[in-house]
Amino acid sequence: MVVVDKVKVTVDSARVIEAEMLTPKSFATFGSVFSADEQIQDAEKTSANQGTATKLLKVAPVINNSEQAPSGRMATANWNIFRSYPPNHLMTKDGDTVSYLARVLERHPYTTQTFIPMGLDAHQIGFLVICAPNDTAHGNLPDYRRARAFLCRGDQSVTYGVGTWHAPMVALGPGYHLDFAVLVHENGVPNEDCEEVLYEPGFHVSYVV
Ligand SMILES: NC(=O)N[C@@H](O)C(=O)O
């Protein structure tokens, strides 16, 4: 995978991406979703815990391709906690429309990354996920013009596919912080664990509260 770390891109900030609701189908281009209410009907499943649980099987992958990394350093699976604070400095509000200024897209070239919110009410919309396809025709950078944004509920999680461009997690508040349990493989080599593309002034994502 071509390293594009810390590339700076000047963009027309006038373009606005309207966020849509996260569903397993809407997010399929970028990765996988835990959304049991929408998946339990059709998922491959078994009974578990002495019949007190329904186990939905293999809903999201956990992938570690770090053997392909130039350093040769194998990554290990880590559960990290992200205590995410609403990026109010990047948000403006006009009536019931909020605009978020996205200034970074990043990817994990060799591993999936899963964010599982903790402490949100099941149906509270609590975080915003932004992804963009890879632009193989332009140096493997994100095709930010085709970025999409997803409003996510407390009973949903996202798994970014290997090398999928995404914005740093956006906690929507209100409130002081939102904790996520995050599963990722890391080998400690900076631009093998994470590559970032920086946008100036950035592009806007809007959603209605
Ligand atoms: N930039 C940044 O912290 N990205 C995280 O997804 C990470 O853990 O790499």
Short mmCIF file of N, CA and C in Angstrom, two decimals, residues 118-186:
data_model
loop_
_atom_site.label_atom_id
_atom_site.label_comp_id
_atom_site.label_asym_id
_atom_site.label_seq_id
_atom_site.Cartn_x
_atom_site.Cartn_y
_atom_site.Cartn_z
N MET A 118 -19.90 3.19 24.39
CA MET A 118 -20.29 2.69 25.72
C MET A 118 -21.03 3.80 26.45
N GLY A 119 -22.22 3.45 26.97
CA GLY A 119 -22.91 4.41 27.84
C GLY A 119 -23.95 5.26 27.14
N LEU A 120 -24.16 5.04 25.85
CA LEU A 120 -25.21 5.79 25.14
C LEU A 120 -26.53 5.03 25.26
N ASP A 121 -27.63 5.77 25.31
CA ASP A 121 -28.92 5.09 25.20
C ASP A 121 -29.02 4.46 23.81
N ALA A 122 -29.70 3.32 23.74
CA ALA A 122 -29.72 2.55 22.48
C ALA A 122 -30.11 3.39 21.28
N HIS A 123 -31.11 4.23 21.42
CA HIS A 123 -31.63 4.95 20.25
C HIS A 123 -31.21 6.40 20.22
N GLN A 124 -30.21 6.74 21.05
CA GLN A 124 -29.68 8.11 21.01
C GLN A 124 -28.66 8.22 19.88
N ILE A 125 -28.83 9.19 19.02
CA ILE A 125 -27.83 9.44 17.97
C ILE A 125 -26.67 10.15 18.67
N GLY A 126 -25.51 9.45 18.73
CA GLY A 126 -24.44 9.97 19.57
C GLY A 126 -23.12 10.19 18.88
N PHE A 127 -22.94 9.69 17.65
CA PHE A 127 -21.65 9.93 16.99
C PHE A 127 -21.81 9.97 15.47
N LEU A 128 -20.84 10.62 14.86
CA LEU A 128 -20.85 10.87 13.41
C LEU A 128 -19.63 10.20 12.81
N VAL A 129 -19.87 9.41 11.79
CA VAL A 129 -18.79 8.69 11.11
C VAL A 129 -18.71 9.20 9.68
N ILE A 130 -17.50 9.53 9.23
CA ILE A 130 -17.28 10.05 7.88
C ILE A 130 -16.26 9.17 7.18
N CYS A 131 -16.61 8.70 5.99
CA CYS A 131 -15.70 7.83 5.23
C CYS A 131 -15.60 8.33 3.79
N ALA A 132 -14.51 7.96 3.14
CA ALA A 132 -14.34 8.34 1.73
C ALA A 132 -13.68 7.18 0.99
N PRO A 133 -14.06 6.99 -0.28
CA PRO A 133 -13.42 5.95 -1.07
C PRO A 133 -11.98 6.34 -1.40
N ASN A 134 -11.20 5.35 -1.77
CA ASN A 134 -9.82 5.59 -2.16
C ASN A 134 -9.81 6.09 -3.60
N ASP A 135 -8.96 7.08 -3.88
CA ASP A 135 -8.89 7.60 -5.24
C ASP A 135 -7.62 7.07 -5.89
N THR A 136 -7.72 5.89 -6.48
CA THR A 136 -6.52 5.25 -7.03
C THR A 136 -5.95 6.04 -8.21
N ALA A 137 -6.81 6.88 -8.81
CA ALA A 137 -6.35 7.66 -9.97
C ALA A 137 -5.56 8.89 -9.53
N HIS A 138 -5.62 9.21 -8.25
CA HIS A 138 -4.92 10.41 -7.77
C HIS A 138 -4.11 10.06 -6.52
N GLY A 139 -3.10 9.22 -6.75
CA GLY A 139 -2.11 8.99 -5.70
C GLY A 139 -2.61 8.29 -4.47
N ASN A 140 -3.70 7.55 -4.65
CA ASN A 140 -4.16 6.74 -3.51
C ASN A 140 -4.67 7.61 -2.35
N LEU A 141 -5.00 8.85 -2.64
CA LEU A 141 -5.56 9.74 -1.60
C LEU A 141 -7.05 9.44 -1.46
N PRO A 142 -7.66 9.96 -0.40
CA PRO A 142 -9.12 9.79 -0.30
C PRO A 142 -9.80 10.62 -1.39
N ASP A 143 -10.88 10.09 -1.92
CA ASP A 143 -11.71 10.87 -2.84
C ASP A 143 -12.73 11.62 -1.98
N TYR A 144 -12.27 12.72 -1.37
CA TYR A 144 -13.10 13.40 -0.37
C TYR A 144 -14.39 13.92 -0.98
N ARG A 145 -14.36 14.13 -2.31
CA ARG A 145 -15.60 14.63 -2.97
C ARG A 145 -16.71 13.58 -2.91
N ARG A 146 -16.32 12.34 -2.74
CA ARG A 146 -17.33 11.27 -2.65
C ARG A 146 -17.42 10.73 -1.22
N ALA A 147 -16.97 11.58 -0.28
CA ALA A 147 -17.11 11.17 1.13
C ALA A 147 -18.58 11.06 1.50
N ARG A 148 -18.86 10.21 2.46
CA ARG A 148 -20.23 10.07 2.99
C ARG A 148 -20.17 10.11 4.51
N ALA A 149 -21.25 10.59 5.10
CA ALA A 149 -21.29 10.76 6.55
C ALA A 149 -22.49 10.01 7.12
N PHE A 150 -22.32 9.44 8.31
CA PHE A 150 -23.33 8.58 8.89
C PHE A 150 -23.60 8.96 10.34
N LEU A 151 -24.87 9.15 10.65
CA LEU A 151 -25.28 9.40 12.04
C LEU A 151 -25.52 8.04 12.69
N CYS A 152 -24.94 7.83 13.87
CA CYS A 152 -24.93 6.51 14.49
C CYS A 152 -25.61 6.54 15.86
N ARG A 153 -26.36 5.45 16.12
CA ARG A 153 -27.09 5.34 17.38
C ARG A 153 -26.23 4.65 18.45
N GLY A 154 -26.70 4.69 19.66
CA GLY A 154 -25.99 4.07 20.78
C GLY A 154 -25.95 2.56 20.73
N ASP A 155 -26.84 1.94 19.95
CA ASP A 155 -26.82 0.47 19.85
C ASP A 155 -26.17 0.02 18.54
N GLN A 156 -25.33 0.88 17.99
CA GLN A 156 -24.62 0.54 16.75
C GLN A 156 -23.12 0.72 16.95
N SER A 157 -22.34 -0.04 16.19
CA SER A 157 -20.88 0.17 16.16
C SER A 157 -20.44 0.14 14.69
N VAL A 158 -19.24 0.62 14.45
CA VAL A 158 -18.69 0.56 13.09
C VAL A 158 -17.35 -0.15 13.12
N THR A 159 -17.12 -0.93 12.07
CA THR A 159 -15.80 -1.51 11.82
C THR A 159 -15.31 -0.97 10.48
N TYR A 160 -14.25 -0.17 10.52
CA TYR A 160 -13.68 0.34 9.26
C TYR A 160 -12.92 -0.80 8.59
N GLY A 161 -13.18 -0.96 7.30
CA GLY A 161 -12.44 -2.00 6.57
C GLY A 161 -10.96 -1.66 6.49
N VAL A 162 -10.14 -2.63 6.18
CA VAL A 162 -8.69 -2.42 6.07
C VAL A 162 -8.42 -1.30 5.05
N GLY A 163 -7.69 -0.27 5.48
CA GLY A 163 -7.33 0.81 4.56
C GLY A 163 -8.46 1.74 4.20
N THR A 164 -9.58 1.66 4.90
CA THR A 164 -10.71 2.55 4.59
C THR A 164 -10.46 3.93 5.18
N TRP A 165 -10.59 4.95 4.31
CA TRP A 165 -10.39 6.33 4.76
C TRP A 165 -11.57 6.75 5.63
N HIS A 166 -11.25 7.34 6.77
CA HIS A 166 -12.31 7.79 7.68
C HIS A 166 -11.82 8.99 8.48
N ALA A 167 -12.77 9.79 8.93
CA ALA A 167 -12.41 10.92 9.79
C ALA A 167 -12.21 10.41 11.22
N PRO A 168 -11.42 11.14 12.01
CA PRO A 168 -11.37 10.82 13.44
C PRO A 168 -12.79 10.82 14.00
N MET A 169 -13.03 9.93 14.96
CA MET A 169 -14.39 9.76 15.48
C MET A 169 -14.96 11.09 15.99
N VAL A 170 -16.22 11.35 15.67
CA VAL A 170 -16.87 12.60 16.08
C VAL A 170 -17.98 12.30 17.08
N ALA A 171 -17.73 12.60 18.34
CA ALA A 171 -18.79 12.47 19.37
C ALA A 171 -19.68 13.70 19.25
N LEU A 172 -20.99 13.49 19.27
CA LEU A 172 -21.91 14.60 18.99
C LEU A 172 -22.39 15.30 20.25
N GLY A 173 -22.11 14.69 21.39
CA GLY A 173 -22.66 15.34 22.58
C GLY A 173 -24.18 15.23 22.56
N PRO A 174 -25.02 15.94 23.27
CA PRO A 174 -24.49 16.86 24.29
C PRO A 174 -23.89 16.06 25.45
N GLY A 175 -23.04 16.69 26.14
CA GLY A 175 -22.42 15.97 27.24
C GLY A 175 -20.91 16.08 27.14
N TYR A 176 -20.24 15.64 28.16
CA TYR A 176 -18.83 15.92 28.30
C TYR A 176 -17.98 15.04 27.41
N HIS A 177 -18.30 13.74 27.38
CA HIS A 177 -17.50 12.85 26.55
C HIS A 177 -18.33 11.61 26.23
N LEU A 178 -17.83 10.85 25.24
CA LEU A 178 -18.42 9.55 24.89
C LEU A 178 -17.27 8.55 24.81
N ASP A 179 -17.38 7.47 25.56
CA ASP A 179 -16.33 6.45 25.55
C ASP A 179 -16.63 5.40 24.49
N PHE A 180 -15.56 4.96 23.82
CA PHE A 180 -15.65 3.87 22.85
C PHE A 180 -14.64 2.79 23.24
N ALA A 181 -15.06 1.54 23.13
CA ALA A 181 -14.10 0.43 23.14
C ALA A 181 -13.67 0.25 21.70
N VAL A 182 -12.36 0.24 21.49
CA VAL A 182 -11.83 0.21 20.11
C VAL A 182 -10.88 -0.97 19.95
N LEU A 183 -11.19 -1.80 18.96
CA LEU A 183 -10.34 -2.96 18.67
C LEU A 183 -9.56 -2.72 17.39
N VAL A 184 -8.24 -2.80 17.48
CA VAL A 184 -7.39 -2.57 16.30
C VAL A 184 -6.10 -3.33 16.51
N HIS A 185 -5.43 -3.70 15.43
CA HIS A 185 -4.08 -4.27 15.52
C HIS A 185 -3.08 -3.14 15.29
N GLU A 186 -2.04 -3.09 16.13
CA GLU A 186 -1.04 -2.02 16.04
C GLU A 186 0.36 -2.61 16.21
#
